[in-house]
Amino acid sequence: MPLPEAPLSNKYSRLSALARRTAGVVRRLNAAPRWMLWLKALMLVVGLLLGVLYLMPHVQPLALSRDLVVGTRETPTSFIREKTTDEQGKPIILESGFDRDLVEAFAKSMNKNVRFVVAENEEALHRLVERGEVHMAAAWLTKRFVEAPSHRNQTGADDEQSPQASLLRASAAYAQEPLVLVQPNDAMPVGSIAQLHQAVVHALSASSNNLWLKELARQKVIPQLETHPSWNELDLLKAISDHKIAIAIVPRSALRIGLNYYPGIDSSLAVGEAEDIVWAFPKRSGDALVQQANRFLATAEQDGTLRQLRDRYFGAIERLQEADRSGFLTRMKTRLPQYLSQFKRAQLASGYDWRLLAALAYQESHWDASLVSPTGVRGLMMLTGDTADRLGVRNRLDPYESIMGGARYLDILRDEIPLTVPEPDRTWMAIASYNVGPAQINAARSLAKSQKLNPDSWADIKKTLPQLGQTKSGVKIRGGEAVVTAENVRMYYAILSRSYPATTSFSLTAPTRTYGISAPRVTTGSGSGLR
C-alpha cells in the first residue's frame, strides 16, 4: 500500500517559510499608516537613484558638455603649473606642457573648452578614467597604463575580487620612448638588467609598475621596488642628485629635462624597449572620442602641430653640455645674486620677465659686467658702441644701464618680426636677431617660404638660418651661431624659471611658454623710454 504523499509545506519547507514571512510583511504594510508607506517608497526610490548615480560616470557625456574634461598629473613632460600673481597682485596659476597644449588643440578642433583634473599620482589618474570621472587622460602615458589590470568591474564600481582586464583603451601613439635607469654619475653604473636583482629601485606610484616588474621576473630579476606616491619624476631625479637614493626609473624624456636642473646624475641602461606614448579613454564611453582623437593626432602629425610642440618643449633640452650646465648652476650662486635686484628692476621698467633678461645676459657675458670683447662690445648685455648710443646707454659697464639697454634693443628687434609669428617663436627669433640682426632673420624667413617650410615657426627658422651664406657686401652670416644663442637662452631661462618661480605673470613658463612677454608694459615718466 503506497504511503500518503507529504504535504507541499513539508516538501518545500524553505519556500513555505519565505511565503509565510512575505504574507506577514504584507499584513503589516496593510495595517501601517498610509504616510509610512509613502515614506518607505520615497526612501526606496532615493536609494535606487543613489545607486544608479554611483554606477554611472561622474562627468557629462561629451556630446552634452561644453568642456572636454581631461585627467592629468603634474610632470615635466606633459603638464606644469606655476603659481604667480597678475598685475593687480591677484594669485593666478599659469599652465603649460606638451600634453596640455596638444589637448587644448584637440578640444579646439571639436569646438570645446578643456578642463583639466589633476591627479596626485598615476594610480589616482587610473581611477579617474576607470570611473568615468573624466573623458580622457593625457599625462605622457605609456600603453602599460592602459593595459594595467583593474580592480573595478565594467560598471566602474569597486570589485574586491581578483584583478579584472583593463577597462581602458588607448589612442594612436604620438611619441615613443623607453624607461631608463638613473644613478649618481659617481656610482658604479648598472650595466645589465641582471644586476637589478634584489637591488632597491625607486619609482613613482603606478599600477603599471606591475607590468614591467613581471617582465623582469620572467628574466628571473626581482628588484626591491620602493614607490613614492606624492613625488613626480623631477623629485626622483633630485633625490638621485642629492644622493638620497641610489637607483630610480623614469621616462627618458624626464631624464633629458632633469639633466639641466640637477648635476651629478646619469643613465647607462634602458629598461625594456621604447614604448608608445598615448592618451587613455574609458572603454564604456564607446569608440567615438577615441576615433576623433586618432584623426586629430594624424592631422597634427601632417600639419606640423606635433613637430612644433616637440621643438617647443624638447627642442633645446639637450643643447647644453655638462660643462655648460655645471658652469651656469655655479654662477647662479656666485654671480647672479649681485645683479638680481637690477634684473628685477628692469622687469618692472620694461615688461620683460627678468629671468629671460638674465638668461640672455648670461649667454652674452656669463654675468660679467666688466667684460670687453676684442671687437669692442662690452657689459652684461654686450652692447656695441653704436647700439648703446642709439639706445641712450651712457655707460655700458653699468649693470642696470646695460640690462635696460639690452631690454630696449630686444624690444626693437621683436617689433621687426611680423605679428603673424606667435609666441614664444617671436621671442626666440628676436633673441637670434640679437646675435645676427633683423635682416638675416627676414632672409631666413624668405628661405623657409621657398623651401615650403613655415616662416612663422622657430622650429623651421632654426633650420634655414645656418643655410644663409653671406651678405651682399661679402660678410659671412653667422646663422648657426644665432641659433645656438637662442637655444642656449631657452635652456638658461628654463633653469632660472625652476630655480626662481615667477612672482608676476610676465613669465614664460619653462621651458618655452610665453605669457606677459607678448605685451610688454608701457612705462611713463623717467622710465626706460620703451615704446
XYZ file of C-alpha atoms in Angstrom:
531
model
C 0.000 0.000 0.000
C 1.613 3.306 -1.022
C 2.463 5.815 1.679
C 0.456 9.070 1.668
C 2.234 11.928 -0.110
C 3.815 14.513 2.220
C 2.176 17.978 2.272
C 3.757 20.573 -0.017
C 4.675 22.662 3.043
C 6.905 19.821 4.235
C 8.296 19.080 0.795
C 9.266 22.721 0.140
C 9.911 23.904 3.653
C 12.160 26.872 2.724
C 9.729 28.136 0.103
C 6.865 27.812 2.572
C 8.793 29.747 5.229
C 9.528 32.530 2.719
C 5.833 32.651 1.752
C 4.808 32.947 5.398
C 7.276 35.778 6.016
C 6.105 37.575 2.867
C 2.465 37.266 3.953
C 3.396 38.672 7.351
C 5.137 41.669 5.738
C 2.068 42.304 3.541
C -0.242 42.196 6.584
C 1.942 44.687 8.456
C 2.094 47.002 5.422
C -1.698 46.923 5.095
C -2.025 47.783 8.763
C 0.565 50.619 8.606
C -0.486 54.265 8.168
C -0.500 55.489 4.594
C 2.141 58.177 5.267
C 4.569 55.491 6.393
C 4.042 53.602 3.143
C 4.812 56.754 1.145
C 7.920 57.394 3.236
C 9.210 53.862 2.632
C 8.518 54.180 -1.097
C 10.373 57.501 -1.218
C 13.360 56.010 0.607
C 13.420 53.107 -1.851
C 13.401 55.481 -4.871
C 16.164 57.663 -3.375
C 18.269 54.564 -2.706
C 17.826 53.360 -6.269
C 18.764 56.800 -7.658
C 21.892 56.996 -5.494
C 22.906 53.537 -6.675
C 22.435 54.499 -10.316
C 24.417 57.724 -9.837
C 27.244 55.777 -8.168
C 27.469 53.357 -11.071
C 27.148 55.998 -13.809
C 30.048 58.172 -14.975
C 30.553 61.332 -12.924
C 31.080 63.509 -15.984
C 28.567 64.586 -18.589
C 28.748 62.770 -21.937
C 30.914 64.835 -24.275
C 28.014 65.441 -26.668
C 26.133 67.246 -23.865
C 29.134 69.009 -22.334
C 30.755 72.302 -23.291
C 34.041 71.052 -21.769
C 36.388 68.236 -22.640
C 37.307 67.030 -19.137
C 40.846 65.635 -19.096
C 42.658 63.840 -16.295
C 46.356 64.583 -15.961
C 49.119 64.907 -13.410
C 51.981 67.319 -13.000
C 55.002 66.031 -14.887
C 57.905 67.829 -16.606
C 56.885 66.269 -19.920
C 53.160 66.941 -20.016
C 51.614 69.387 -17.533
C 53.252 72.128 -15.471
C 51.584 74.635 -13.132
C 53.258 77.774 -11.838
C 51.693 79.814 -9.049
C 52.106 83.533 -9.572
C 50.176 86.814 -9.438
C 48.709 89.077 -12.090
C 49.466 92.768 -12.460
C 46.885 93.561 -9.755
C 48.539 91.162 -7.339
C 45.798 88.521 -7.506
C 47.036 84.908 -7.335
C 46.836 83.036 -10.623
C 48.153 79.735 -11.956
C 49.956 79.535 -15.298
C 49.677 76.182 -17.079
C 51.901 74.755 -19.788
C 53.230 71.439 -21.041
C 53.360 69.271 -24.143
C 50.190 67.300 -23.405
C 48.440 70.385 -22.076
C 48.958 72.270 -25.363
C 48.180 69.239 -27.514
C 44.924 68.507 -25.660
C 43.923 72.166 -25.878
C 44.348 71.998 -29.667
C 42.284 68.761 -29.722
C 39.455 70.390 -27.741
C 39.545 73.424 -30.038
C 39.192 71.143 -33.067
C 35.862 69.944 -31.556
C 34.756 73.479 -30.558
C 35.080 72.546 -26.887
C 36.765 74.161 -23.925
C 39.147 71.993 -21.941
C 39.085 71.461 -18.172
C 41.945 69.599 -16.501
C 41.514 67.442 -13.415
C 44.944 66.992 -11.806
C 45.531 63.680 -10.028
C 48.170 63.246 -7.333
C 49.789 60.248 -8.993
C 49.342 57.726 -11.785
C 47.235 55.348 -9.685
C 44.779 58.131 -8.839
C 44.670 59.101 -12.522
C 43.903 55.490 -13.455
C 40.931 55.515 -11.066
C 39.616 58.781 -12.556
C 39.494 57.268 -16.046
C 38.072 53.911 -14.926
C 35.246 55.561 -13.006
C 34.375 57.798 -15.941
C 35.085 60.962 -13.970
C 36.985 62.370 -16.962
C 36.504 61.951 -20.690
C 40.163 61.004 -21.205
C 43.629 61.122 -19.642
C 46.755 62.790 -21.045
C 49.943 62.707 -18.981
C 52.725 61.232 -21.150
C 51.164 57.801 -20.594
C 52.512 54.534 -21.967
C 50.417 51.583 -23.089
C 51.335 49.988 -19.759
C 48.999 52.499 -18.136
C 46.168 51.425 -20.453
C 46.888 47.696 -20.130
C 47.231 47.650 -16.334
C 44.623 45.305 -14.750
C 41.686 46.893 -12.974
C 40.196 46.333 -9.514
C 36.835 47.580 -10.797
C 34.096 45.897 -12.798
C 32.677 47.003 -16.139
C 30.315 49.478 -14.454
C 33.259 51.265 -12.819
C 32.287 50.139 -9.302
C 34.878 48.714 -6.908
C 35.438 44.975 -7.220
C 37.257 43.387 -4.294
C 37.821 40.112 -6.150
C 40.822 39.316 -8.306
C 42.005 41.983 -10.779
C 39.965 42.272 -13.967
C 41.069 43.011 -17.511
C 41.816 46.648 -18.264
C 38.802 48.948 -18.566
C 40.755 51.469 -20.679
C 41.639 51.862 -24.322
C 44.465 53.782 -25.983
C 44.689 56.361 -28.734
C 47.198 56.134 -31.542
C 50.766 56.822 -30.373
C 52.125 60.367 -30.676
C 55.620 59.656 -29.274
C 57.830 56.762 -28.248
C 60.444 56.365 -25.532
C 61.802 53.799 -23.045
C 62.155 53.838 -19.298
C 65.736 54.441 -18.173
C 67.699 53.667 -15.052
C 69.188 56.750 -13.353
C 72.072 56.812 -10.867
C 74.538 59.316 -9.414
C 77.280 59.743 -12.020
C 79.947 58.922 -9.424
C 78.395 55.489 -8.706
C 79.392 52.243 -10.372
C 76.984 52.099 -13.335
C 74.497 49.257 -13.632
C 75.473 47.585 -16.893
C 72.793 44.916 -17.244
C 69.253 44.144 -16.148
C 70.511 41.136 -14.176
C 72.287 43.492 -11.757
C 68.901 44.791 -10.603
C 68.086 41.501 -8.872
C 67.428 42.300 -5.186
C 68.575 45.901 -5.747
C 66.472 48.712 -4.258
C 64.856 50.583 -7.172
C 62.798 53.749 -6.674
C 59.841 54.649 -8.887
C 56.633 56.637 -8.876
C 53.479 55.053 -7.533
C 51.762 53.475 -10.555
C 49.636 50.405 -11.199
C 51.533 49.954 -14.468
C 54.692 49.153 -12.467
C 53.405 45.593 -12.150
C 53.748 45.019 -15.879
C 57.454 45.830 -16.170
C 58.120 44.033 -12.876
C 56.514 40.909 -14.374
C 58.715 41.293 -17.445
C 61.804 41.414 -15.215
C 60.532 38.416 -13.246
C 60.415 36.381 -16.468
C 64.147 37.071 -16.674
C 64.472 35.940 -13.024
C 65.238 39.510 -11.965
C 63.275 40.641 -8.899
C 64.230 44.129 -7.636
C 63.021 45.616 -4.367
C 60.669 48.345 -5.558
C 60.077 51.426 -3.413
C 57.359 53.777 -4.687
C 56.736 57.444 -3.871
C 53.035 58.373 -4.195
C 53.441 62.147 -3.828
C 56.583 62.611 -5.985
C 56.951 63.373 -9.669
C 59.810 62.465 -11.997
C 61.901 65.514 -11.131
C 61.592 64.705 -7.421
C 63.144 61.306 -8.121
C 65.966 62.902 -10.104
C 66.626 65.459 -7.378
C 66.843 62.664 -4.800
C 69.444 60.944 -7.021
C 71.393 64.212 -7.383
C 71.319 64.708 -3.593
C 72.474 61.086 -3.039
C 69.326 60.329 -1.033
C 68.530 57.353 -3.258
C 70.812 55.251 -5.451
C 68.680 53.983 -8.371
C 65.498 55.339 -9.948
C 63.464 54.508 -13.039
C 61.971 57.384 -15.081
C 60.949 58.036 -18.704
C 63.913 59.071 -20.842
C 62.428 62.496 -21.660
C 62.152 63.284 -17.940
C 65.865 62.493 -17.573
C 66.706 64.707 -20.569
C 64.892 67.601 -18.898
C 66.228 66.852 -15.414
C 69.853 66.842 -16.556
C 69.545 70.611 -16.957
C 68.400 71.119 -13.365
C 70.258 68.557 -11.293
C 74.005 67.972 -11.557
C 75.634 64.615 -10.999
C 73.008 62.292 -12.494
C 73.400 59.902 -15.401
C 71.866 56.866 -17.082
C 73.626 53.876 -18.564
C 70.720 51.469 -19.129
C 67.268 51.391 -20.730
C 64.673 49.175 -19.064
C 62.991 47.446 -21.994
C 62.177 48.709 -25.479
C 60.788 52.097 -26.446
C 57.086 52.323 -25.593
C 54.211 54.120 -27.303
C 53.038 57.325 -25.608
C 49.238 57.551 -25.842
C 46.073 59.125 -24.471
C 43.748 56.884 -22.422
C 39.953 56.583 -22.589
C 37.361 54.571 -20.604
C 36.081 51.617 -22.642
C 32.486 52.096 -21.547
C 32.354 55.520 -23.222
C 32.459 53.897 -26.671
C 34.638 54.449 -29.717
C 33.590 57.904 -30.909
C 36.018 60.046 -28.861
C 38.927 57.639 -29.457
C 38.334 57.808 -33.202
C 38.171 61.632 -33.079
C 41.444 61.687 -31.146
C 43.146 59.389 -33.662
C 42.017 61.571 -36.574
C 43.257 64.684 -34.769
C 46.667 63.144 -33.977
C 47.115 62.046 -37.585
C 46.311 65.568 -38.780
C 48.601 67.122 -36.146
C 51.478 64.989 -37.429
C 50.819 66.018 -41.022
C 50.266 69.761 -40.497
C 53.315 70.264 -38.251
C 51.489 70.815 -34.940
C 53.254 67.904 -33.259
C 56.608 68.891 -34.731
C 56.289 72.427 -33.392
C 55.242 71.223 -29.933
C 58.178 68.803 -29.834
C 60.512 71.660 -30.623
C 58.804 73.983 -28.140
C 59.145 71.619 -25.205
C 62.021 69.308 -26.115
C 63.908 71.073 -28.906
C 66.564 72.680 -26.704
C 66.792 70.333 -23.722
C 69.946 68.615 -24.990
C 71.609 71.814 -26.215
C 73.769 72.334 -23.117
C 76.731 70.108 -22.379
C 77.631 69.007 -18.857
C 80.266 71.748 -18.570
C 77.732 74.382 -19.705
C 75.145 73.225 -17.165
C 77.663 72.987 -14.360
C 79.097 76.445 -15.095
C 75.649 78.010 -15.233
C 74.489 76.427 -11.955
C 77.702 77.542 -10.254
C 77.415 81.147 -11.468
C 73.753 81.211 -10.419
C 75.082 81.001 -6.866
C 78.218 83.124 -7.182
C 77.461 85.870 -9.718
C 73.712 86.225 -10.236
C 72.865 87.398 -6.672
C 74.825 90.636 -7.106
C 72.719 91.572 -10.173
C 69.379 90.125 -9.079
C 67.875 93.442 -7.967
C 68.887 95.145 -11.244
C 67.255 92.396 -13.337
C 64.052 92.644 -11.292
C 64.026 96.443 -11.610
C 64.416 96.002 -15.355
C 61.349 93.732 -15.408
C 59.232 96.454 -13.802
C 60.530 99.060 -16.233
C 60.482 97.032 -19.450
C 57.746 94.436 -19.025
C 60.117 91.573 -19.823
C 60.474 88.643 -17.440
C 63.704 89.282 -15.540
C 64.631 85.613 -15.905
C 64.587 85.973 -19.699
C 66.814 89.068 -19.495
C 69.144 87.238 -17.095
C 69.313 84.218 -19.418
C 70.235 86.481 -22.346
C 72.823 88.303 -20.227
C 74.432 85.007 -19.237
C 74.650 83.914 -22.868
C 76.305 87.243 -23.749
C 78.695 87.786 -20.840
C 78.366 84.966 -18.266
C 77.140 87.769 -15.934
C 80.474 89.592 -16.061
C 79.570 93.315 -16.035
C 83.138 94.380 -16.853
C 83.595 92.083 -19.859
C 85.007 93.713 -23.013
C 85.400 91.740 -26.251
C 88.217 92.244 -28.816
C 85.658 93.883 -31.149
C 84.645 96.460 -28.540
C 81.267 95.172 -27.351
C 81.040 95.326 -23.574
C 78.980 94.952 -20.418
C 76.430 92.430 -19.153
C 74.411 92.601 -22.390
C 77.482 93.055 -24.653
C 76.243 96.162 -26.481
C 78.214 97.771 -29.299
C 79.048 101.462 -29.054
C 76.657 102.370 -31.900
C 73.801 100.384 -30.385
C 74.413 101.895 -26.951
C 74.319 105.432 -28.422
C 71.076 104.678 -30.247
C 69.520 103.317 -27.043
C 70.725 106.148 -24.829
C 73.082 103.986 -22.766
C 75.852 106.253 -21.468
C 77.871 103.670 -19.534
C 77.828 100.147 -20.951
C 79.699 98.826 -17.902
C 76.937 99.946 -15.533
C 74.897 96.761 -14.896
C 71.443 98.373 -14.809
C 72.060 100.616 -17.821
C 73.349 97.612 -19.767
C 70.357 95.446 -18.798
C 67.861 98.165 -19.741
C 69.700 98.804 -22.982
C 69.506 95.108 -23.816
C 65.776 95.050 -22.978
C 65.108 98.045 -25.251
C 67.137 96.500 -28.059
C 65.286 93.170 -27.707
C 62.014 95.070 -27.883
C 63.067 96.850 -31.088
C 64.037 93.519 -32.628
C 60.708 91.934 -31.682
C 58.902 94.817 -33.384
C 60.749 93.940 -36.593
C 59.187 90.458 -36.594
C 55.669 90.203 -38.085
C 52.710 89.787 -35.738
C 51.816 86.606 -37.620
C 54.635 84.896 -35.712
C 53.128 83.504 -32.477
C 54.800 83.400 -29.096
C 57.135 82.016 -27.966
C 58.550 81.726 -31.525
C 58.592 85.518 -31.910
C 60.761 85.908 -28.826
C 63.243 83.212 -29.912
C 63.542 84.858 -33.338
C 64.169 88.205 -31.615
C 66.934 86.657 -29.495
C 68.513 85.130 -32.612
C 68.237 88.593 -34.181
C 70.091 89.999 -31.129
C 73.036 87.979 -32.388
C 72.758 88.232 -36.162
C 70.489 91.205 -36.926
C 66.900 91.558 -38.187
C 67.842 91.494 -41.875
C 69.144 87.962 -41.554
C 66.002 86.786 -39.742
C 63.968 88.153 -42.654
C 66.283 86.356 -45.071
C 65.834 83.100 -43.136
C 62.044 83.542 -43.233
C 62.144 84.075 -47.015
C 64.298 80.970 -47.415
C 61.817 78.991 -45.294
C 58.997 80.043 -47.633
C 60.977 78.942 -50.673
C 61.573 75.544 -49.053
C 57.853 75.184 -48.217
C 58.570 75.491 -44.512
C 56.664 77.668 -42.058
C 58.278 81.133 -41.868
C 56.381 81.847 -38.626
C 57.800 78.815 -36.801
C 61.082 78.964 -34.879
C 61.388 75.203 -35.420
C 61.740 75.901 -39.172
C 63.699 79.155 -38.974
C 66.433 77.464 -36.964
C 66.836 75.116 -39.939
C 67.210 77.886 -42.508
C 69.351 80.355 -40.522
C 72.522 78.194 -40.768
C 71.942 77.888 -44.546
C 72.447 81.626 -45.122
C 75.739 82.282 -46.883
C 76.949 85.859 -46.849
C 75.650 89.386 -47.213
C 75.818 91.366 -50.470
C 78.977 93.002 -49.173
C 80.600 89.577 -48.721
C 80.332 89.337 -44.914
C 79.701 85.776 -43.728
C 76.365 85.386 -41.940
C 76.709 83.594 -38.615
C 73.285 81.944 -38.781
C 74.367 78.852 -36.896
C 75.747 80.991 -34.090
C 72.407 82.825 -33.840
C 70.568 79.514 -33.458
C 72.957 78.453 -30.676
C 72.349 81.777 -28.911
C 68.566 81.393 -28.948
C 68.614 77.704 -27.981
C 71.015 78.298 -25.097
C 68.880 81.184 -23.828
C 65.834 78.884 -23.914
C 67.522 76.427 -21.581
C 69.082 79.043 -19.286
C 65.623 80.557 -18.997
C 64.113 77.150 -18.164
C 66.671 76.549 -15.404
C 66.098 80.030 -13.950
C 62.336 79.505 -14.082
C 62.615 76.366 -11.988
C 65.076 77.915 -9.534
C 63.205 81.238 -9.240
C 59.425 80.705 -9.526
C 57.561 83.627 -11.055
C 56.249 86.409 -8.831
C 54.299 88.119 -11.622
C 52.553 86.928 -14.751
C 55.340 88.183 -17.026
C 56.777 84.679 -17.126
C 57.385 82.254 -19.940
C 56.679 79.071 -18.019
C 59.516 76.591 -18.519
C 60.712 75.654 -20.919
C 59.253 77.909 -23.615
C 55.729 79.090 -22.948
C 55.143 82.832 -23.226
C 52.640 84.980 -21.359
C 53.279 88.633 -20.455
C 56.213 88.919 -22.810
C 53.842 89.161 -25.769
C 52.619 92.534 -24.464
C 55.324 94.427 -22.552
C 54.020 97.089 -20.209
C 54.243 100.728 -21.243
C 56.214 102.844 -18.776
C 55.800 106.552 -18.263
C 57.809 109.446 -16.900
C 61.519 108.893 -16.399
C 61.379 105.141 -17.045
C 63.174 103.235 -19.763
C 61.522 105.060 -22.634
C 60.440 101.690 -24.004
C 57.868 102.104 -26.771
